[in-house]
Amino acid sequence: DRRLLQPAQVCDILKGVILVICYFMMHYVDYSMMYHLIRGQSVIKLYIIYNMLEVADRLFSSFGQDILDALYWTATEPKERKRAHIGVIPHFFMAVLYVFLHAILIMVQATTLNVAFNSHNKSLLTIMMSNNFVEIKGSVFKKFEKNNLFQMSNSDIKERFTNYVLLLIVCLRNMEQFSWNPDHLWVLFPDVCMVVASEIAVDIVKHAFITKFNDITADVYSEYRASLAFDLVSSRQKNAYTDYSDSVSRRMGFIPLPLAVLLMRVVTSSIKVQGVLAYVCVVLFYCGLISLKVLNSIVLLGKSCQYVKEAKMEEKLFNPVLTATPGKPAGRQQSTFKSTQGISTDENGSTSVTNQPVHQKENTPSLLVTSSSDQFLTTPDGEEKDISQDSSELKHRSSKKDLLEIDRFTICGNRID
């Protein structure tokens, strides 16, 4: 297939065009009017709105991933393939509309958080922080398997990073209103620390009690880390279809485009660039960010290779079936796999990383064929039990699934089976 651009490059161009279009569209959204409109609402109403926005953010992330996947596939599919879809242009406009609406949703979240920071009695901020402890009640006293805990861990990582970006937006907007007075930053600093500390404390308590009540050892988090490292290393191969960070983002249900659009809109409206010296500083700052990104990628890749070697998963990286060929996305190679009740295996019997499995019931026996390198990810939950139990008891054991086979497209909804 002689192409002018590789599929990954076509996807990058589409992402850049979507960013630029949505950035100019965001200029028609008045942040100040939105702020005063939200500020005029009652405390209880704002609390309900904030909870609704969190649910809507997860739904938008799940739906938006499908829209972007459809766009990338239609733009990079082979030319000889018969087209059975509406085309690239309609998918592109749908993607632009999605990114624009999701960016507005995150802007409303940031505005609600900004109102909580600027309220006189801090009652709204206190109520919002107490909402984190309600999360403990909804998750601690439920039965969790290792795969479900992996989904929750990924969702917590995505949620914490999103909160950091929202706090950055709140600080930028407040500093702009006070003419970048450094004294006001120290006024915001205790509230920012309280939000971050409450998030970390709730996550620590939640995971500690979940592992305690479900008899899950702390070593399972090293398995989760190795699974994420495998996603990062496998996306670095030459014939990989996805971007370097796209596999990990899919695993966590994180879509960076709406956040990037909103952050660009807030930064450009908060910081005024005037004069030649200011533009030189902006160029130097941009070069510094690129250097920091390259350095961060090198460090992450080195650590990921180390974790993959410790987990003895190098042979999976060199399996040609696990990676997509140029011009064909990773999730579309169904022709080379044998489907067995929703779980795909290749001809050699090893598990496919790129296909989307169907969630099975907990009481059904596992149909997954694993190799020797999969054993670190498929530790049975009942390994302390006697091996010589009756076959009737074995039916009630949870199915052993490969963590690499978890449906990365539904993690953003934090679905628990």
GROMACS .gro file of C-alpha atoms in nm:
model
  417
    1ASP     CA    1   0.000   0.000   0.000
    2ARG     CA    2   0.183   0.309  -0.124
    3ARG     CA    3   0.065   0.595   0.089
    4LEU     CA    4   0.189   0.950   0.108
    5LEU     CA    5   0.136   0.948   0.485
    6GLN     CA    6   0.135   0.668   0.735
    7PRO     CA    7  -0.192   0.599   0.923
    8ALA     CA    8  -0.051   0.736   1.249
    9GLN     CA    9   0.047   1.059   1.069
   10VAL     CA   10  -0.302   1.092   0.921
   11CYS     CA   11  -0.449   1.058   1.270
   12ASP     CA   12  -0.211   1.324   1.402
   13ILE     CA   13  -0.315   1.566   1.127
   14LEU     CA   14  -0.683   1.504   1.205
   15LYS     CA   15  -0.619   1.567   1.574
   16GLY     CA   16  -0.440   1.893   1.496
   17VAL     CA   17  -0.719   2.017   1.267
   18ILE     CA   18  -0.981   1.930   1.530
   19LEU     CA   19  -0.782   2.117   1.794
   20VAL     CA   20  -0.754   2.431   1.581
   21ILE     CA   21  -1.122   2.434   1.478
   22CYS     CA   22  -1.251   2.374   1.830
   23TYR     CA   23  -1.012   2.635   1.971
   24PHE     CA   24  -1.161   2.907   1.749
   25MET     CA   25  -1.512   2.782   1.825
   26MET     CA   26  -1.445   2.817   2.199
   27HIS     CA   27  -1.395   3.192   2.153
   28TYR     CA   28  -1.770   3.224   2.108
   29VAL     CA   29  -1.829   3.082   2.458
   30ASP     CA   30  -1.831   3.360   2.718
   31TYR     CA   31  -1.656   3.237   3.033
   32SER     CA   32  -1.750   3.543   3.241
   33MET     CA   33  -2.121   3.510   3.168
   34MET     CA   34  -2.106   3.141   3.252
   35TYR     CA   35  -1.932   3.220   3.581
   36HIS     CA   36  -2.193   3.474   3.695
   37LEU     CA   37  -2.476   3.247   3.582
   38ILE     CA   38  -2.345   2.961   3.796
   39ARG     CA   39  -2.259   3.189   4.086
   40GLY     CA   40  -2.623   3.301   4.112
   41GLN     CA   41  -2.744   2.948   4.186
   42SER     CA   42  -2.798   2.807   4.532
   43VAL     CA   43  -2.543   2.585   4.705
   44ILE     CA   44  -2.753   2.267   4.687
   45LYS     CA   45  -2.829   2.322   4.322
   46LEU     CA   46  -2.459   2.366   4.243
   47TYR     CA   47  -2.378   2.048   4.433
   48ILE     CA   48  -2.630   1.855   4.223
   49ILE     CA   49  -2.501   2.016   3.903
   50TYR     CA   50  -2.142   1.917   3.986
   51ASN     CA   51  -2.240   1.553   4.041
   52MET     CA   52  -2.437   1.550   3.717
   53LEU     CA   53  -2.136   1.692   3.533
   54GLU     CA   54  -1.913   1.411   3.661
   55VAL     CA   55  -2.155   1.149   3.529
   56ALA     CA   56  -2.192   1.334   3.198
   57ASP     CA   57  -1.812   1.352   3.163
   58ARG     CA   58  -1.785   0.974   3.182
   59LEU     CA   59  -2.067   0.926   2.933
   60PHE     CA   60  -1.911   1.177   2.694
   61SER     CA   61  -1.573   1.003   2.723
   62SER     CA   62  -1.724   0.664   2.639
   63PHE     CA   63  -1.926   0.797   2.346
   64GLY     CA   64  -1.647   1.022   2.219
   65GLN     CA   65  -1.395   0.739   2.200
   66ASP     CA   66  -1.623   0.558   1.956
   67ILE     CA   67  -1.664   0.873   1.745
   68LEU     CA   68  -1.289   0.933   1.722
   69ASP     CA   69  -1.221   0.565   1.647
   70ALA     CA   70  -1.473   0.575   1.363
   71LEU     CA   71  -1.304   0.887   1.222
   72TYR     CA   72  -0.953   0.741   1.241
   73TRP     CA   73  -1.063   0.416   1.080
   74THR     CA   74  -1.250   0.575   0.791
   75ALA     CA   75  -0.955   0.808   0.722
   76THR     CA   76  -0.693   0.530   0.719
   77GLU     CA   77  -0.871   0.219   0.591
   78PRO     CA   78  -0.730   0.050   0.278
   79LYS     CA   79  -0.847   0.193  -0.051
   80GLU     CA   80  -0.949  -0.142  -0.194
   81ARG     CA   81  -1.185  -0.205   0.097
   82LYS     CA   82  -1.554  -0.161   0.025
   83ARG     CA   83  -1.679   0.140   0.218
   84ALA     CA   84  -1.981   0.060   0.433
   85HIS     CA   85  -2.005   0.387   0.627
   86ILE     CA   86  -2.110   0.748   0.583
   87GLY     CA   87  -1.763   0.874   0.489
   88VAL     CA   88  -1.476   1.072   0.636
   89ILE     CA   89  -1.631   1.420   0.619
   90PRO     CA   90  -1.946   1.338   0.825
   91HIS     CA   91  -1.735   1.155   1.080
   92PHE     CA   92  -1.500   1.454   1.097
   93PHE     CA   93  -1.784   1.698   1.169
   94MET     CA   94  -1.922   1.462   1.431
   95ALA     CA   95  -1.578   1.451   1.597
   96VAL     CA   96  -1.549   1.832   1.593
   97LEU     CA   97  -1.896   1.866   1.747
   98TYR     CA   98  -1.813   1.611   2.015
   99VAL     CA   99  -1.483   1.774   2.113
  100PHE     CA  100  -1.651   2.117   2.127
  101LEU     CA  101  -1.938   1.996   2.347
  102HIS     CA  102  -1.707   1.801   2.576
  103ALA     CA  103  -1.481   2.105   2.614
  104ILE     CA  104  -1.784   2.314   2.716
  105LEU     CA  105  -1.880   2.046   2.968
  106ILE     CA  106  -1.534   2.055   3.126
  107MET     CA  107  -1.547   2.436   3.127
  108VAL     CA  108  -1.871   2.423   3.328
  109GLN     CA  109  -1.698   2.185   3.570
  110ALA     CA  110  -1.406   2.423   3.610
  111THR     CA  111  -1.643   2.719   3.653
  112THR     CA  112  -1.839   2.539   3.926
  113LEU     CA  113  -1.512   2.461   4.104
  114ASN     CA  114  -1.406   2.824   4.065
  115VAL     CA  115  -1.732   2.941   4.224
  116ALA     CA  116  -1.668   2.705   4.515
  117PHE     CA  117  -1.320   2.852   4.562
  118ASN     CA  118  -1.445   3.212   4.558
  119SER     CA  119  -1.746   3.164   4.787
  120HIS     CA  120  -1.714   3.348   5.119
  121ASN     CA  121  -1.808   3.067   5.358
  122LYS     CA  122  -1.648   2.787   5.153
  123SER     CA  123  -1.962   2.578   5.213
  124LEU     CA  124  -1.984   2.458   4.853
  125LEU     CA  125  -1.619   2.352   4.853
  126THR     CA  126  -1.671   2.160   5.176
  127ILE     CA  127  -1.975   1.982   5.034
  128MET     CA  128  -1.786   1.893   4.717
  129MET     CA  129  -1.498   1.749   4.918
  130SER     CA  130  -1.736   1.547   5.134
  131ASN     CA  131  -1.867   1.395   4.811
  132ASN     CA  132  -1.537   1.208   4.781
  133PHE     CA  133  -1.607   1.021   5.103
  134VAL     CA  134  -1.944   0.912   4.966
  135GLU     CA  135  -1.739   0.733   4.699
  136ILE     CA  136  -1.593   0.513   4.972
  137LYS     CA  137  -1.940   0.401   5.078
  138GLY     CA  138  -2.035   0.312   4.721
  139SER     CA  139  -1.730   0.097   4.650
  140VAL     CA  140  -1.576  -0.045   4.968
  141PHE     CA  141  -1.855  -0.285   5.065
  142LYS     CA  142  -1.887  -0.446   4.722
  143LYS     CA  143  -1.724  -0.760   4.592
  144PHE     CA  144  -1.430  -0.686   4.364
  145GLU     CA  145  -1.218  -0.913   4.151
  146LYS     CA  146  -0.871  -0.820   4.035
  147ASN     CA  147  -0.992  -0.715   3.691
  148ASN     CA  148  -1.258  -0.488   3.839
  149LEU     CA  149  -1.000  -0.332   4.070
  150PHE     CA  150  -0.781  -0.270   3.767
  151GLN     CA  151  -1.062  -0.078   3.601
  152MET     CA  152  -1.120   0.127   3.914
  153SER     CA  153  -0.748   0.206   3.944
  154ASN     CA  154  -0.737   0.332   3.586
  155SER     CA  155  -1.047   0.541   3.644
  156ASP     CA  156  -0.894   0.694   3.958
  157ILE     CA  157  -0.577   0.786   3.768
  158LYS     CA  158  -0.780   0.959   3.498
  159GLU     CA  159  -1.000   1.136   3.754
  160ARG     CA  160  -0.703   1.267   3.952
  161PHE     CA  161  -0.527   1.401   3.643
  162THR     CA  162  -0.848   1.575   3.530
  163ASN     CA  163  -0.883   1.735   3.872
  164TYR     CA  164  -0.528   1.868   3.851
  165VAL     CA  165  -0.608   2.032   3.517
  166LEU     CA  166  -0.928   2.182   3.659
  167LEU     CA  167  -0.736   2.324   3.955
  168LEU     CA  168  -0.481   2.475   3.715
  169ILE     CA  169  -0.762   2.642   3.520
  170VAL     CA  170  -0.913   2.780   3.844
  171CYS     CA  171  -0.576   2.923   3.951
  172LEU     CA  172  -0.517   3.084   3.610
  173ARG     CA  173  -0.860   3.249   3.607
  174ASN     CA  174  -0.822   3.381   3.961
  175MET     CA  175  -0.471   3.511   3.904
  176GLU     CA  176  -0.589   3.693   3.591
  177GLN     CA  177  -0.867   3.866   3.786
  178PHE     CA  178  -0.617   3.988   4.046
  179SER     CA  179  -0.361   4.109   3.788
  180TRP     CA  180  -0.123   3.823   3.865
  181ASN     CA  181  -0.068   3.936   4.222
  182PRO     CA  182   0.143   3.664   4.391
  183ASP     CA  183  -0.021   3.733   4.727
  184HIS     CA  184  -0.352   3.599   4.597
  185LEU     CA  185  -0.182   3.272   4.500
  186TRP     CA  186  -0.107   3.206   4.867
  187VAL     CA  187  -0.476   3.266   4.941
  188LEU     CA  188  -0.571   2.990   4.695
  189PHE     CA  189  -0.294   2.756   4.805
  190PRO     CA  190  -0.466   2.611   5.120
  191ASP     CA  191  -0.786   2.532   4.928
  192VAL     CA  192  -0.591   2.367   4.646
  193CYS     CA  193  -0.399   2.156   4.898
  194MET     CA  194  -0.725   2.057   5.066
  195VAL     CA  195  -0.876   1.936   4.737
  196VAL     CA  196  -0.565   1.738   4.641
  197ALA     CA  197  -0.520   1.591   4.991
  198SER     CA  198  -0.883   1.480   5.009
  199GLU     CA  199  -0.856   1.306   4.669
  200ILE     CA  200  -0.540   1.121   4.770
  201ALA     CA  201  -0.673   1.027   5.114
  202VAL     CA  202  -1.001   0.893   4.975
  203ASP     CA  203  -0.820   0.684   4.712
  204ILE     CA  204  -0.579   0.539   4.970
  205VAL     CA  205  -0.860   0.445   5.211
  206LYS     CA  206  -1.080   0.308   4.932
  207HIS     CA  207  -0.815   0.082   4.782
  208ALA     CA  208  -0.689  -0.029   5.123
  209PHE     CA  209  -1.030  -0.152   5.236
  210ILE     CA  210  -1.119  -0.304   4.897
  211THR     CA  211  -0.803  -0.515   4.902
  212LYS     CA  212  -0.866  -0.605   5.267
  213PHE     CA  213  -1.228  -0.716   5.229
  214ASN     CA  214  -1.165  -0.908   4.904
  215ASP     CA  215  -0.840  -1.078   5.013
  216ILE     CA  216  -0.636  -0.918   4.735
  217THR     CA  217  -0.265  -0.876   4.799
  218ALA     CA  218  -0.085  -0.549   4.737
  219ASP     CA  219   0.133  -0.723   4.476
  220VAL     CA  220  -0.155  -0.694   4.232
  221TYR     CA  221  -0.067  -0.328   4.174
  222SER     CA  222   0.269  -0.431   4.031
  223GLU     CA  223   0.075  -0.646   3.783
  224TYR     CA  224  -0.137  -0.345   3.689
  225ARG     CA  225   0.178  -0.140   3.640
  226ALA     CA  226   0.328  -0.409   3.416
  227SER     CA  227   0.009  -0.418   3.207
  228LEU     CA  228   0.020  -0.041   3.150
  229ALA     CA  229   0.391  -0.063   3.073
  230PHE     CA  230   0.322  -0.331   2.813
  231ASP     CA  231   0.068  -0.102   2.643
  232LEU     CA  232   0.324   0.179   2.628
  233VAL     CA  233   0.608  -0.037   2.497
  234SER     CA  234   0.393  -0.214   2.236
  235SER     CA  235   0.276   0.119   2.094
  236ARG     CA  236   0.640   0.213   2.031
  237GLN     CA  237   0.692  -0.052   1.768
  238LYS     CA  238   0.744   0.058   1.410
  239ASN     CA  239   0.433  -0.113   1.274
  240ALA     CA  240   0.206   0.004   1.558
  241TYR     CA  241  -0.105   0.180   1.443
  242THR     CA  242  -0.179   0.378   1.758
  243ASP     CA  243   0.003   0.679   1.892
  244TYR     CA  244   0.263   0.642   2.166
  245SER     CA  245   0.026   0.734   2.446
  246ASP     CA  246  -0.299   0.633   2.278
  247SER     CA  247  -0.304   0.276   2.410
  248VAL     CA  248  -0.260   0.388   2.770
  249SER     CA  249  -0.521   0.661   2.724
  250ARG     CA  250  -0.771   0.407   2.591
  251ARG     CA  251  -0.699   0.178   2.882
  252MET     CA  252  -0.783   0.460   3.125
  253GLY     CA  253  -1.076   0.598   2.928
  254PHE     CA  254  -0.902   0.933   2.893
  255ILE     CA  255  -0.954   1.157   2.588
  256PRO     CA  256  -0.705   1.448   2.590
  257LEU     CA  257  -0.852   1.653   2.303
  258PRO     CA  258  -1.130   1.836   2.498
  259LEU     CA  259  -0.897   1.912   2.787
  260ALA     CA  260  -0.631   2.041   2.548
  261VAL     CA  261  -0.882   2.269   2.373
  262LEU     CA  262  -1.004   2.415   2.702
  263LEU     CA  263  -0.653   2.460   2.840
  264MET     CA  264  -0.540   2.641   2.524
  265ARG     CA  265  -0.847   2.866   2.542
  266VAL     CA  266  -0.789   2.955   2.909
  267VAL     CA  267  -0.414   3.012   2.876
  268THR     CA  268  -0.442   3.235   2.568
  269SER     CA  269  -0.720   3.442   2.727
  270SER     CA  270  -0.543   3.473   3.065
  271ILE     CA  271  -0.194   3.560   2.941
  272LYS     CA  272  -0.155   3.859   2.711
  273VAL     CA  273   0.142   3.849   2.473
  274GLN     CA  274   0.262   4.193   2.359
  275GLY     CA  275   0.595   4.292   2.209
  276VAL     CA  276   0.882   4.106   2.046
  277LEU     CA  277   1.037   3.999   2.376
  278ALA     CA  278   0.711   3.839   2.485
  279TYR     CA  279   0.688   3.636   2.164
  280VAL     CA  280   1.050   3.524   2.207
  281CYS     CA  281   0.966   3.408   2.560
  282VAL     CA  282   0.665   3.216   2.427
  283VAL     CA  283   0.881   3.041   2.165
  284LEU     CA  284   1.144   2.952   2.425
  285PHE     CA  285   0.874   2.825   2.660
  286TYR     CA  286   0.728   2.611   2.382
  287CYS     CA  287   1.071   2.465   2.302
  288GLY     CA  288   1.115   2.391   2.671
  289LEU     CA  289   0.784   2.206   2.678
  290ILE     CA  290   0.888   1.998   2.376
  291SER     CA  291   1.219   1.912   2.543
  292LEU     CA  292   1.036   1.817   2.863
  293LYS     CA  293   0.798   1.595   2.667
  294VAL     CA  294   1.088   1.417   2.492
  295LEU     CA  295   1.268   1.368   2.822
  296ASN     CA  296   0.950   1.242   2.987
  297SER     CA  297   0.893   0.997   2.699
  298ILE     CA  298   1.248   0.862   2.729
  299VAL     CA  299   1.213   0.810   3.104
  300LEU     CA  300   0.869   0.649   3.071
  301LEU     CA  301   0.987   0.417   2.794
  302GLY     CA  302   1.292   0.311   2.995
  303LYS     CA  303   1.089   0.238   3.307
  304SER     CA  304   0.824   0.057   3.101
  305CYS     CA  305   1.086  -0.168   2.941
  306GLN     CA  306   1.219  -0.244   3.287
  307TYR     CA  307   0.874  -0.342   3.417
  308VAL     CA  308   0.803  -0.555   3.107
  309LYS     CA  309   1.131  -0.742   3.153
  310GLU     CA  310   1.056  -0.798   3.521
  311ALA     CA  311   0.718  -0.941   3.421
  312LYS     CA  312   0.883  -1.161   3.151
  313MET     CA  313   0.657  -1.039   2.872
  314GLU     CA  314   0.920  -0.966   2.605
  315GLU     CA  315   0.803  -1.252   2.382
  316LYS     CA  316   0.461  -1.093   2.346
  317LEU     CA  317   0.615  -0.779   2.200
  318PHE     CA  318   0.769  -0.972   1.910
  319ASN     CA  319   0.450  -1.157   1.816
  320PRO     CA  320   0.350  -1.008   1.479
  321VAL     CA  321  -0.020  -1.076   1.540
  322LEU     CA  322  -0.039  -0.850   1.843
  323THR     CA  323   0.048  -0.534   1.651
  324ALA     CA  324  -0.143  -0.385   1.365
  325THR     CA  325  -0.002  -0.348   1.019
  326PRO     CA  326   0.031   0.001   0.866
  327GLY     CA  327  -0.293   0.110   0.711
  328LYS     CA  328  -0.506  -0.109   0.934
  329PRO     CA  329  -0.602  -0.029   1.292
  330ALA     CA  330  -0.532  -0.259   1.581
  331GLY     CA  331  -0.894  -0.330   1.659
  332ARG     CA  332  -0.990  -0.440   1.305
  333GLN     CA  333  -0.784  -0.754   1.253
  334GLN     CA  334  -1.061  -0.998   1.317
  335SER     CA  335  -0.974  -1.205   1.011
  336THR     CA  336  -0.657  -1.345   1.171
  337PHE     CA  337  -0.822  -1.449   1.493
  338LYS     CA  338  -1.045  -1.734   1.600
  339SER     CA  339  -1.335  -1.616   1.807
  340THR     CA  340  -1.437  -1.832   2.101
  341GLN     CA  341  -1.744  -1.689   2.276
  342GLY     CA  342  -1.624  -1.331   2.268
  343ILE     CA  343  -1.256  -1.400   2.349
  344SER     CA  344  -1.016  -1.389   2.057
  345THR     CA  345  -0.705  -1.602   2.026
  346ASP     CA  346  -0.456  -1.625   1.747
  347GLU     CA  347  -0.348  -1.937   1.564
  348ASN     CA  348  -0.075  -2.013   1.816
  349GLY     CA  349  -0.320  -2.006   2.105
  350SER     CA  350  -0.189  -1.686   2.266
  351THR     CA  351  -0.424  -1.412   2.365
  352SER     CA  352  -0.483  -1.107   2.149
  353VAL     CA  353  -0.416  -0.772   2.315
  354THR     CA  354  -0.579  -0.560   2.051
  355ASN     CA  355  -0.925  -0.714   2.025
  356GLN     CA  356  -1.223  -0.614   2.236
  357PRO     CA  357  -1.350  -0.904   2.449
  358VAL     CA  358  -1.700  -0.959   2.576
  359HIS     CA  359  -1.742  -0.947   2.954
  360GLN     CA  360  -1.834  -1.287   3.091
  361LYS     CA  361  -2.022  -1.375   3.401
  362GLU     CA  362  -1.818  -1.440   3.712
  363ASN     CA  363  -1.946  -1.793   3.767
  364THR     CA  364  -1.857  -1.923   3.421
  365PRO     CA  365  -1.531  -2.110   3.375
  366SER     CA  366  -1.255  -1.929   3.191
  367LEU     CA  367  -1.211  -2.011   2.822
  368LEU     CA  368  -0.894  -1.807   2.787
  369VAL     CA  369  -0.584  -1.994   2.679
  370THR     CA  370  -0.280  -1.836   2.840
  371SER     CA  371   0.086  -1.885   2.779
  372SER     CA  372   0.358  -1.908   3.043
  373SER     CA  373   0.413  -1.533   3.022
  374ASP     CA  374   0.052  -1.468   3.122
  375GLN     CA  375   0.074  -1.636   3.459
  376PHE     CA  376   0.176  -1.319   3.641
  377LEU     CA  377  -0.148  -1.158   3.528
  378THR     CA  378  -0.373  -1.456   3.590
  379THR     CA  379  -0.305  -1.542   3.950
  380PRO     CA  380  -0.613  -1.722   4.081
  381ASP     CA  381  -0.805  -1.533   4.345
  382GLY     CA  382  -0.839  -1.851   4.551
  383GLU     CA  383  -0.476  -1.967   4.546
  384GLU     CA  384  -0.472  -2.020   4.921
  385LYS     CA  385  -0.749  -2.285   4.889
  386ASP     CA  386  -0.681  -2.654   4.865
  387ILE     CA  387  -0.619  -2.765   4.507
  388SER     CA  388  -0.795  -3.097   4.563
  389GLN     CA  389  -1.143  -2.949   4.611
  390ASP     CA  390  -1.442  -3.094   4.433
  391SER     CA  391  -1.522  -2.990   4.078
  392SER     CA  392  -1.850  -2.838   4.199
  393GLU     CA  393  -1.657  -2.586   4.405
  394LEU     CA  394  -1.439  -2.499   4.109
  395LYS     CA  395  -1.742  -2.378   3.918
  396HIS     CA  396  -1.799  -2.105   4.173
  397ARG     CA  397  -1.451  -1.969   4.144
  398SER     CA  398  -1.406  -1.650   3.949
  399SER     CA  399  -1.283  -1.682   3.594
  400LYS     CA  400  -0.918  -1.603   3.541
  401LYS     CA  401  -0.886  -1.330   3.284
  402ASP     CA  402  -0.579  -1.170   3.142
  403LEU     CA  403  -0.558  -0.808   3.251
  404LEU     CA  404  -0.452  -0.721   2.900
  405GLU     CA  405  -0.792  -0.846   2.780
  406ILE     CA  406  -0.999  -0.596   2.980
  407ASP     CA  407  -1.225  -0.390   2.759
  408ARG     CA  408  -1.038  -0.062   2.738
  409PHE     CA  409  -1.329   0.109   2.561
  410THR     CA  410  -1.562   0.083   2.862
  411ILE     CA  411  -1.318   0.166   3.140
  412CYS     CA  412  -1.408   0.536   3.116
  413GLY     CA  413  -1.755   0.442   3.238
  414ASN     CA  414  -1.596   0.255   3.533
  415ARG     CA  415  -1.831  -0.038   3.468
  416ILE     CA  416  -1.817  -0.305   3.735
  417ASP     CA  417  -1.947  -0.650   3.647
   0.00000   0.00000   0.00000
